[in-house]
Backbone as a ProteinNet text record, in pm:
[ID]
protein_1_A
[PRIMARY]
XXXXXXXXXXXXXXXXXXXXXXXXXXXXXXXXXXXXXXXXXXXXXXXXXXXXXXXXXXXXXXXXXXXXXXXXXXXXXXXXXXXXXXXXXXXXXXXXXXXXXXXXXXXXXXXXXXXXXXXXXXXXXXXXXXXXXXXXXXXXXXXXXXXXXXXXXXXXXXXXXXXXXXXXXXXXXXXXXXXXXXXXXXXXXXXXXXXXXXXXXXXXXXXXXXXXXXXXXXXXXXXXXXXXXXXXXX
[TERTIARY]
1273	1400.9	1394.9	1506.4	1497.6	1481.8	1438.8	1449.6	1605.9	1678.5	1813.1	1904.5	1857.1	1901.9	1872.4	1764	1716.3	1779.6	1865.3	1935.6	1880.1	1890	1850.7	1899.8	1875.8	1886.6	2040.9	2062.2	2246.2	2331	2275.1	2363.2	2337.5	2281.1	2286.8	2192.7	2218.5	2131.7	2050.5	1966.5	1876.4	1971.3	2035.7	2124.1	2217.7	2279.1	2351.9	2306.4	2171.9	2061.8	2105.5	2045.9	2003.7	2134.5	2254.1	2391.4	2416.3	2344.2	2405.8	2285.4	2170.7	2086.7	2130.4	2156.3	2210.6	2330.7	2426.5	2565.2	2513.6	2393.1	2369.7	2211.6	2234.8	2092.6	2022.2	2081.2	2065.8	1968.1	1977.1	1947.4	1849	1725.8	1586.1	1563.7	1687.1	1667.4	1710.8	1773.4	1825.3	1728.2	1680	1564.9	1427.1	1355.7	1259.6	1091	1140.5	1019.5	990.7	1100	1128.9	1013.7	998.1	907	774.2	700.9	596.7	555.6	699.4	680.1	722.5	781.6	812.6	710.3	646.4	556.1	597.5	497.1	512.9	420.2	411.7	275	254.5	160	117.7	84.6	110.9	70.3	-71	-167.1	-321.4	-362.5	-255.5	-269.9	-272.1	-289.9	-322.9	-148	-146.2	-22.1	-36	68.8	101.4	222.6	232.2	362.4	445.6	603.4	668.4	645.6	605.1	598	472.7	325.2	241.1	276.9	362.8	391.9	513.1	556	664.4	556.9	474.7	359.1	284.8	241.8	196.3	284.6	398.9	515.7	522.9	533	519.9	433.7	279.5	157.6	165.6	207.7	221.1	302.5	433.7	559.1	477.6	423	333.8	250.4	163.1	43	98.2	217.3	298.3	345.6	419.2	502.5	395.2	296.5	159	89.7	107	31.6	168.2	269.1	403.3	377.5	355.8	366.8	242.7	131	15.1	24	93.7	133.2	209.3	320.9	430.7	340.1	265.1	160.8	72.2	-23.9	-76.7	10.4	120.6	199.3	257	253.5	324.9	218.2	93.1	-26.6	-45.9	-19.1	-47.4	59.6	174.2	314.8	243.1	167	190.6	66	-43.8	-170	-120.3	8.7	26.9	134.3	230.7	301.9	211.1	114.3	31.6	-66.3	-75.7	-131	-34.9	89	179.5	201	230.8	221.1	116.2	7.9	-112.3	-85.4	-49	-27.3	95.2	182.7	312.2	256.7	205.2	173.9	43.1	-23.4	-134.5	-61.1	48.7	113.3	218.1	270.3	336.1	237	154.5	48.8	3.5	29.3	-39.9	32.2	-53.2	16.9	10.1	-22.2	11.9	-13.2	-23.6	10.5	-136.5	-253	-385.8	-421.5	-361.5	-378.5	-301.7	-195.8	-119.5	-192.8	-247	-328.2	-473.8	-528.7	-676.3	-634.4	-479.2	-453.6	-461.1	-359.1	-353.7	-498.3	-584.1	-677.3	-778.9	-757.4	-851.6	-784.2	-644.6	-587.7	-554.1	-517.1	-499.2	-636.6	-746.4	-875.8	-900.7	-882.7	-978.3	-870.3	-759.1	-650.5	-580.1	-568.1	-508.8	-541.6	-696.2	-781.9	-731	-682.8	-659.1	-759	-855.2	-940.6	-884.5	-785.3	-740.5	-587.8	-538.6	-423.8	-366.9	-259.5	-248.6	-71.8	-16.7	96.1	130.6	218	264.7	401.9	433.8	593.8	645.8	758.1	817.7	878.6	824.8	837.3	967.7	1099.4	1202.7	1235.6	1175.9	1219.2	1089.7	977.4	865.7	818.5	839	770.1	741.1	739.6	696.6	523.7	519.4	384.6	341.3	234.3	163.6	37.4	4.3	-120.8	-250.9	-209.5	-323.9	-299.2	-394	-376.7	-343.8	-299.4	-273.7	-152.7	-98	6.2	149.8	165.6	293.8	308	376.3	387.2	529.1	502	598.4	709.9	877.3	940.2	909.7	833.5	798.1	704	595	477.5	502.1	408.1	418.7	385.7	306.9	281.9	388.4	499.7	606.8	662.2	625.1	682.3	648.7	545.4	471.3	542.3	635.8	704.4	823.2	884.1	1060.9	1143.1	1087.5	1143.9	1151.4	1027.6	1002.3	1103.7	1105.5	1188.3	1342	1359.8	1531.3	1567.6	1480.2	1527.4	1498.3	1409.6	1379.2	1333.7	1261.1	1191.2	1094	1023.1	863.4	838.2	699.5	615.9	472.6	483.7	321.1	268.1	139.7	58.5	-43.3	-69.4	-178.7	-93.5	-141.8	-67.4	-133.1	-60.7	-105.8	-211	-294.3	-437	-376	-263	-209.1	-162.2	-110.2	-57.4	-178.6	-271.2	-369.5	-451.4	-464.4	-544.9	-458.5	-329.8	-249	-238.7	-284.1	-250.4	-422.8	-483.5	-594.4	-743	-676.7	-780.9	-922.2	-1053.8	-1175.1	-1172.3	-1110.4	-1104	-1029.3	-946	-844.4	-913.5	-1013.7	-1089.9	-1111.4	-1144.6	-1180.6	-1034.1	-935.1	-801.3	-770.9	-775.2	-705	-565.7	-521	-403.7	-342.1	-199.6	-174.7	-9.7	58.7	184.3	216.1	327.5	360.8	510.3	516.4	621.3	700.6	847.5	913.1	932.1	906.5	924.4	1066	1131	1205.9	1164.8	1097.8	1050.7	1107.6	1204.9	1254.9	1358.6	1420.4	1500.4	1435.1	1305.7	1204.8	1156.7	1173.8	1138.3	973.2	906.2	781.2	728.6	615	542.5	420.3	425.1	321.6	263.7	120.3	67	-68.7	-89.7	-215.4	-275.6	-361	-440.6	-574.9	-630.4	-701	-809.3	-932.3	-1023.9	-1015.2	-915.5	-879.7	-780.9	-764.5	-671	-567.8	-570.4	-500.5	-402.6	-486.1	-434	-277.6	-219.8	-98.1	-34.8	45	93.5	236.9	288.4	461.7	518.5	467.3	535.9	570.2	479.4	478.4	581.5	606.9	703.7	682	782.2	787.8	819	887.7	932.9	818	706.5	599	607.7	598	545.6	672.8	791.6	935.5	933.2	876.4	859.8	759.7	646.8	544.1	601.1	686.9	711.5	825	902.2	1029.8	913.9	839	752.6	678.9	602.3	531.1	624.1	752.3	838.9	891.1	921.5	981	875.2	778.7	665.6	632.4	638.2	583.6	719.1	868	974.3	972.1	911.5	929.1	808.8	736.7	610.7	633.6	770.4	792	715.9	609.9	525.8	563.4	641.5	685.7	756	747.9	858.1	874.8	1027	1078.1	989
1378.5	1447.2	1489.8	1469.1	1498.6	1667.7	1717.7	1857	1919.7	1825	1855.5	1859.9	1775.9	1779.8	1865.5	1954.2	2058.7	2203.7	2238.6	2345.9	2468.5	2574.8	2714.5	2732.4	2868.3	2931.5	2979.1	2985.6	3033.2	2895.3	2789.3	2671.2	2617.9	2679.2	2634.7	2521.8	2434.2	2345	2377.5	2291.2	2335	2295.7	2196	2180.5	2272.2	2360.3	2451.6	2587.5	2605.8	2722.2	2709.4	2588.9	2546.3	2560.6	2511.9	2562.9	2706.9	2767.7	2914.8	3006.6	2937.9	3024.7	2972.8	2850.1	2837.6	2868.3	2908.9	3002.3	3142.9	3172.3	3314.7	3321.5	3326.9	3343.7	3469	3588.4	3706.5	3750.2	3626.2	3662.3	3699.5	3680.2	3744.7	3857.1	3911	4033.5	4144.1	4079.9	4212.5	4177.8	4103.9	4095.7	4041.3	4139.4	4063.9	4067.4	4126.4	4121.8	3969.2	3909.1	3780.4	3674.4	3728.9	3622.7	3617.8	3697.5	3714.2	3654.9	3666.4	3625.3	3470.6	3429.6	3265.7	3200	3089.5	3045.1	2873.3	2816.5	2679.8	2608.9	2495.1	2374.9	2337.7	2372.2	2304	2168.7	2090.9	1920.4	1896	2002	1961.8	2019.6	2076.2	2117.3	2274.1	2340.3	2488.5	2549.5	2658	2733.3	2855.5	2895.3	2992.7	3066.4	3184.2	3251	3214.6	3222.7	3175.7	3233.5	3349	3437.1	3355.5	3332.4	3272.9	3085.5	3010.5	2896.9	2901.8	3030	3035.8	3076.5	3133.5	3217.5	3047.3	2971.9	2821.9	2748.9	2748.7	2668.7	2679.2	2844.2	2891.8	2889.5	2891	2852.2	2716.1	2630.8	2464.6	2453.8	2532	2494.5	2554.5	2670.1	2739	2637.3	2577.3	2479.3	2386.2	2314	2189.7	2249.8	2361.2	2440.4	2418	2466	2521.3	2369.7	2295.6	2127.1	2109	2075.3	2052.6	2157.7	2235.3	2350.1	2309.4	2287	2242.6	2107.5	1980.6	1854.1	1884.9	1959.1	1971	2060.4	2127.5	2221.3	2079.4	2006.1	1928.7	1797.2	1766.1	1662.3	1736.6	1857.8	1955.1	1946.4	1968.9	2003.2	1835.5	1714.8	1603.9	1550.3	1586	1567.3	1633.7	1747.8	1855.9	1791.4	1716.4	1661.4	1536.4	1480.7	1342	1336.3	1462.5	1512.1	1504.3	1594.7	1611.6	1489.2	1408.3	1257.9	1181	1183.2	1096.6	1177.2	1292.6	1370.3	1310.5	1304.3	1263.8	1114.4	1048.4	889	879.5	941.3	945.6	971.1	1105.9	1145	1041.8	955.7	878	711.4	704.1	565.4	628.2	739.3	757.2	737.8	815.6	790.1	638.9	541.9	414.4	348.4	282.2	189	72.4	27.2	-120.2	-167.1	-286.5	-350.2	-302.3	-351	-328.1	-194.1	-104.1	55.5	67.9	25.2	4	-37	-129.7	-207.6	-121.6	-82.2	16.2	122.8	183	318.9	302.7	204.8	166.8	141.9	67.1	26.1	176.3	256.9	356.6	491.2	482.8	587.1	576.8	420	378.5	383.9	365.6	354.6	522	616.9	720.7	823	812.4	937.3	892.7	751.1	707.8	614.4	617.5	513.7	368.7	334.3	191.9	99.7	28.4	-55.2	-201.9	-225.3	-331.8	-342.3	-396.9	-392.7	-515.7	-573.7	-682.2	-667.7	-741.1	-758.8	-896.3	-942.4	-1070.6	-1091.4	-1158.5	-1161.5	-1313.3	-1320.3	-1486.9	-1512.2	-1599	-1656.2	-1724.3	-1691.9	-1756.3	-1871	-1860.9	-1930.5	-1990.7	-1984.3	-2089.1	-2090.2	-1982.1	-1989.2	-1840.8	-1750.6	-1616	-1603.8	-1507.1	-1469.6	-1366	-1291.2	-1169.1	-1165.2	-1040.1	-1045	-1036.3	-1045.1	-1045.6	-1144.5	-1255.1	-1390.9	-1371.5	-1482.6	-1485.2	-1382.7	-1324.3	-1229.9	-1310.8	-1408.3	-1486.6	-1605.9	-1596.6	-1739.6	-1818.2	-1933.4	-2006.9	-2043.9	-1998.9	-2010.1	-2147.3	-2245.9	-2365	-2331.6	-2237.3	-2205.2	-2204.2	-2323.5	-2303.6	-2158.6	-2082.8	-1931.7	-1848.1	-1880.4	-1778.6	-1804.2	-1924.4	-1930.5	-1846.2	-1770.9	-1689.9	-1542.8	-1539.8	-1403.9	-1408.1	-1515.6	-1555.1	-1463.2	-1413.9	-1324.7	-1167.9	-1124.1	-1009.6	-1019.4	-1113.3	-1090.5	-1104.1	-1165.6	-1167.2	-1049	-977.1	-866.5	-721	-758.3	-639.3	-522	-525.7	-405.2	-430.8	-279.3	-278.5	-336.2	-394.6	-437.8	-413.7	-322.8	-248.3	-325.8	-330.3	-374.2	-465	-575.4	-682.2	-799.3	-810.9	-967.7	-1087.6	-1157.2	-1298.6	-1354.5	-1435.3	-1474.9	-1550.5	-1653.8	-1720.9	-1575.5	-1457.5	-1370	-1320.9	-1295	-1212	-1275.3	-1418.4	-1496.7	-1522.9	-1499.3	-1541.8	-1414.1	-1318.3	-1208.7	-1125.6	-1124.7	-1052.8	-1166.1	-1283.1	-1418.4	-1403.6	-1377.5	-1393.1	-1262	-1170.4	-1035.6	-1044	-1151	-1121.1	-1153.9	-1167.7	-1151.6	-985.3	-907.4	-769.4	-694	-738.3	-671.8	-668.3	-528.9	-501.4	-475.4	-396	-371.9	-345	-369	-390	-339.7	-278	-228	-356.4	-418.5	-526.2	-470.8	-436.1	-369.6	-436.7	-485.2	-591.3	-501.4	-588.1	-527.1	-583.8	-527.9	-575.6	-552.2	-646.3	-620	-702.2	-674	-748.1	-858.9	-779.5	-916.4	-994.4	-988.9	-1091.1	-1035.8	-1090	-1058.5	-1037.5	-956.5	-919	-851.6	-862.5	-782.6	-701.4	-597	-468.6	-489.2	-517.1	-550.2	-423.8	-333	-261.1	-268.9	-293.8	-331.8	-224.7	-234.9	-141.4	-196	-190.3	-200.2	-172	-47.7	46.4	-46.8	-65.8	-135.3	-38.5	84.4	192	252.4	197.6	282.4	253.3	99.3	73.6	28.2	82.1	18.9	23.9	-61.4	-74.4	15.8	147.4	277.5	392.7	344	438.3	452.8	599.2	612	555	482.7	420	490.1	648.9	699.1	695.2	715.2	727.1	584.4	486.8	346.8	298.7	328.7	312.7	383.5	523	565.1	519.9	452.6	415.5	293.6	204.8	65.8	53.1	175.2	194.1	270.1	322.2	390	258.6	179.1	75.7	-19.1	-48.4	-161.3	-104.2	16.4	111.6	110.6	129.8	146.5	-1.8	-87.4	-228	-284.9	-242.9	-272.3	-199	-109.4	-9.5	-46.3	-137.6	-147.4	-304.1	-339.3	-473.9	-578.4	-591.3	-674.4	-827.5	-821.7	-968.1	-1034.9	-1160.4	-1227	-1334.1	-1390.5	-1524.2	-1599.3
-4580.2	-4559	-4405.6	-4319.9	-4185.9	-4216.5	-4084.9	-4028	-4037.1	-3954.9	-3961.2	-4057.8	-4201.3	-4308.8	-4427.8	-4386.6	-4464.3	-4449	-4583.5	-4561.8	-4578.6	-4516.2	-4565.2	-4676	-4726.2	-4844.3	-4838	-4711	-4700.2	-4675.2	-4691.6	-4672.8	-4543.9	-4439.7	-4288.2	-4252.3	-4208.3	-4162.6	-4029.4	-4013.6	-3901.1	-3748.1	-3747.2	-3613.7	-3618.2	-3747.7	-3710.3	-3642.4	-3676.7	-3636.3	-3475.5	-3442.4	-3316	-3226.8	-3294.4	-3200.7	-3198.6	-3292.5	-3279.6	-3173.5	-3206.4	-3081.8	-2948	-2944.3	-2799.8	-2736.5	-2818.8	-2825	-2818.7	-2877.7	-2831.7	-2767.2	-2650.8	-2602.8	-2581.6	-2618.1	-2637.1	-2757.5	-2857.7	-3022.8	-3027.3	-2939.9	-2981.1	-2894.9	-2831.3	-2752.5	-2862.6	-2950	-3050.9	-3181	-3184.7	-3290.6	-3233	-3157.9	-3098.9	-3189.5	-3288.6	-3380.3	-3452.2	-3456.8	-3486.8	-3407	-3270.9	-3180	-3236.2	-3312.2	-3362.8	-3494.3	-3556.5	-3702.2	-3727.8	-3615.8	-3601.6	-3582.5	-3677.6	-3619.4	-3610.8	-3473.9	-3445.6	-3460.8	-3485.4	-3503.7	-3338.3	-3292.4	-3149.1	-3156.7	-3067.2	-3076.6	-3097.5	-3048.5	-3119.9	-3240.6	-3327.7	-3434.6	-3439.6	-3545.5	-3514.8	-3517.2	-3562.1	-3570.5	-3491.7	-3407.9	-3282	-3330.8	-3261.5	-3268.6	-3166.6	-3196.5	-3074.3	-2969.3	-2923.5	-2827.6	-2753.9	-2836.2	-2775.3	-2723.5	-2811.1	-2765.4	-2638.9	-2576.4	-2490.8	-2371.8	-2414.2	-2285.4	-2262.3	-2337.4	-2319.3	-2211.1	-2273.3	-2183.1	-2034.8	-2027.9	-1885.7	-1835.5	-1886.7	-1785.6	-1749.6	-1842.3	-1802.8	-1692.2	-1715.6	-1589.3	-1469.6	-1475.1	-1378.8	-1286.8	-1368.9	-1329.5	-1236.3	-1314	-1240.5	-1111.1	-1118.3	-987	-894.1	-905.6	-845.7	-776.9	-854.4	-784.2	-701.4	-755.6	-661	-529.8	-513.2	-389.5	-294.8	-380.9	-306.8	-253.5	-337.2	-287	-167.1	-156.3	-53.3	96.4	35.7	167	239.1	173.2	216	280.8	244.6	329.3	445	447.6	572.1	658.6	612.5	695.9	770.4	688.6	712.6	805.8	812.1	912.6	1006.4	1013.2	1136.8	1227.4	1152.5	1228.9	1295.4	1228.9	1257.4	1374.3	1393	1501	1617	1580.4	1729.8	1796.6	1675.8	1714.2	1790.7	1738.9	1823.2	1960.4	1978	2087.1	2182.1	2134.6	2237.1	2290.7	2192.7	2212.1	2300.4	2302.8	2387.2	2505.6	2539.6	2654.4	2707.7	2662.7	2695.9	2780.2	2652.2	2688.2	2844.6	2853.4	2981.3	3093.9	3088	3178	3230.7	3138.2	3154.4	3272.2	3350.9	3489.5	3454.7	3364.6	3346	3191.1	3177.8	3072	2966.7	3080	3020.3	2967.3	3041.1	3000.2	2881.4	2835	2732.8	2593.8	2603.3	2492.5	2481.2	2599.6	2565.5	2509.2	2538.5	2475.1	2309.4	2287.7	2132	2096.7	2134.4	2072.4	2021.1	2159.3	2116	2045.8	2045.4	1966.1	1832.9	1816.7	1691.9	1569.1	1669.4	1590.3	1550.3	1671.2	1647.5	1564.8	1613.8	1557	1403.5	1423.4	1277.1	1199.5	1234.3	1113.4	1092	1175.2	1182.4	1312.7	1254.8	1305.4	1407.6	1391	1424.1	1488.8	1593.5	1630.8	1713.5	1684	1804.7	1843.5	1941.5	1987.4	1994	1951.3	1978.9	2020.3	2119.4	2168.4	2178.1	2111.3	2118.2	2282.2	2317.5	2478.2	2435.7	2435.8	2445.8	2588.8	2680	2813.5	2800.5	2771.4	2791.6	2917.9	2998	3157.8	3168.3	3043.2	3094.7	3089.8	3157.4	3196.8	3124.6	3098.7	3033.8	3080.3	3101.2	3173.4	3081.5	2933.1	2859.4	2774.1	2741.1	2673.6	2522.2	2483.4	2325.5	2245.1	2358.5	2320.8	2319.3	2402.7	2384.9	2325.6	2214.1	2153.5	2195.4	2217.4	2229.9	2125.2	2154.8	2038.3	1906.7	1964.5	1879.2	1797.8	1837.9	1767.1	1620.7	1559.1	1397.5	1339.8	1397.5	1374.1	1318.7	1394.2	1402.8	1231.9	1159.1	1035.3	930.4	951.7	901.4	883.9	979.5	1034	1040.2	986.4	989.5	950.4	821.7	739	808.7	856.2	900.9	1048.7	1161	1227.4	1217.1	1112.3	1080.4	1038.9	943.4	897	976.8	1080.8	1171.4	1093.4	981.8	888.6	917.4	895.4	880.4	758.5	750.4	650.3	597.9	505.9	472.5	357.6	371.8	260.9	301.5	195.1	226.7	276.1	406.9	482.7	405.2	419.5	361.5	465.9	398.4	506.1	616.9	621.9	739.5	851.4	819.2	894.1	959.8	872.8	950.4	1048.4	995	1092.2	1224.7	1207.5	1329.1	1402.2	1376.5	1423.9	1496.1	1392.7	1425.6	1452.1	1446.8	1496.9	1387.9	1456.2	1378.8	1298.2	1310.8	1241.6	1118.8	1110.3	988.2	830	794.7	669	637	745.8	735.8	706.4	725.2	730.7	578.5	508.2	398.8	374.5	455.5	454	605.7	613	756.5	757.7	882.2	898.5	1028.9	994.1	1055.7	1120.9	1249.2	1302.4	1391.8	1381.1	1479.1	1607.7	1703.8	1864.2	1900.8	2013.4	2116.4	2257.8	2318.2	2476.5	2534.2	2620.9	2742.8	2678.8	2580	2511.9	2428.2	2409.8	2342	2166.1	2078.9	1950.2	1936.8	1891.2	1900.4	1756.4	1747.3	1665.4	1695.9	1632.2	1670.2	1552.2	1533.5	1393.7	1393.4	1301.7	1300.5	1155.2	1174.8	1027.6	1024.9	900.1	837.1	766.6	730.4	634.8	478	504.2	423.9	311	190.5	126.6	101.5	124.6	75.5	217	330.5	432.1	452.1	460.7	471.8	348.5	264.6	144.5	114.4	5.4	24.9	16.1	-64	-74.7	32.5	104.5	218.8	299.5	379.7	455.8	598.3	664.2	774.1	906.5	887.3	1013.1	1141.8	1103.4	1218	1290.4	1188.8	1217.6	1319	1277.1	1347.2	1504.1	1515.6	1650.3	1710.7	1664.6	1740.5	1793.5	1686.7	1748.7	1894.7	1870.4	1968.5	2075.6	2059.3	2184.5	2294	2207.6	2244.4	2320	2276.3	2324.1	2451.9	2448.8	2579.4	2685	2659.6	2762.6	2852.9	2750.8	2792.3	2851.7	2835.7	2903.9	3037.6	3036.5	3172	3283.8	3206	3306.4	3381.5	3310.2	3367.4	3380.7	3303.3	3338	3262.3	3205.8	3144.3	3245.1	3323.2	3389.5	3383.9	3399	3375.6	3483.8
[MASK]
++++++++++++++++++++++++++++++++++++++++++++++++++++++++++++++++++++++++++++++++++++++++++++++++++++++++++++++++++++++++++++++++++++++++++++++++++++++++++++++++++++++++++++++++++++++++++++++++++++++++++++++++++++++++++++++++++++++++++

């Protein structure tokens, strides 16, 4: 027979008692002695008083709240450090006097400050006669490599996680096999579609559930700096 169907000596069901207690939240204030008399079976065996059970529940809630607070503090510290690194990167990019400086800055800063061992930039050459001071950056619009990034460029949304082997090969060349996770960031430079790719040897560094706000800012910053340098010429 279920608990709800079990009647008390006065003909009350357990459900009626429950409803009464919910409707009378100060009941145990009127009869505090019952807190020690009522016995509750614990999940792991044993019997304790209602007071002890409530204390255990409160301790459990407190531990969970403490862990949540510690998690929030850790995120706040990480965001603060990330903000500082972004400021450093922004300042250094502003000081860049040419595209080569931009690439050198990204290579150094992403490696030292953001734990990313690889990076690459690819731009789609719509005019077929653009020039760029660094080789392998421009892709002609009929380049078969673009097929591996069609959805990325169409959606203009950042993709994080393990890239396909074809994507890694197209972006990171001979280092492709070392890349275990990557962030692929769509760019717009001089009206040309492009990709900023950041790769890591750590499979957990860039994952599908991570926030992309920093990556969005990074993409916008790099695109604007390359635009301002006006190194791409028709």
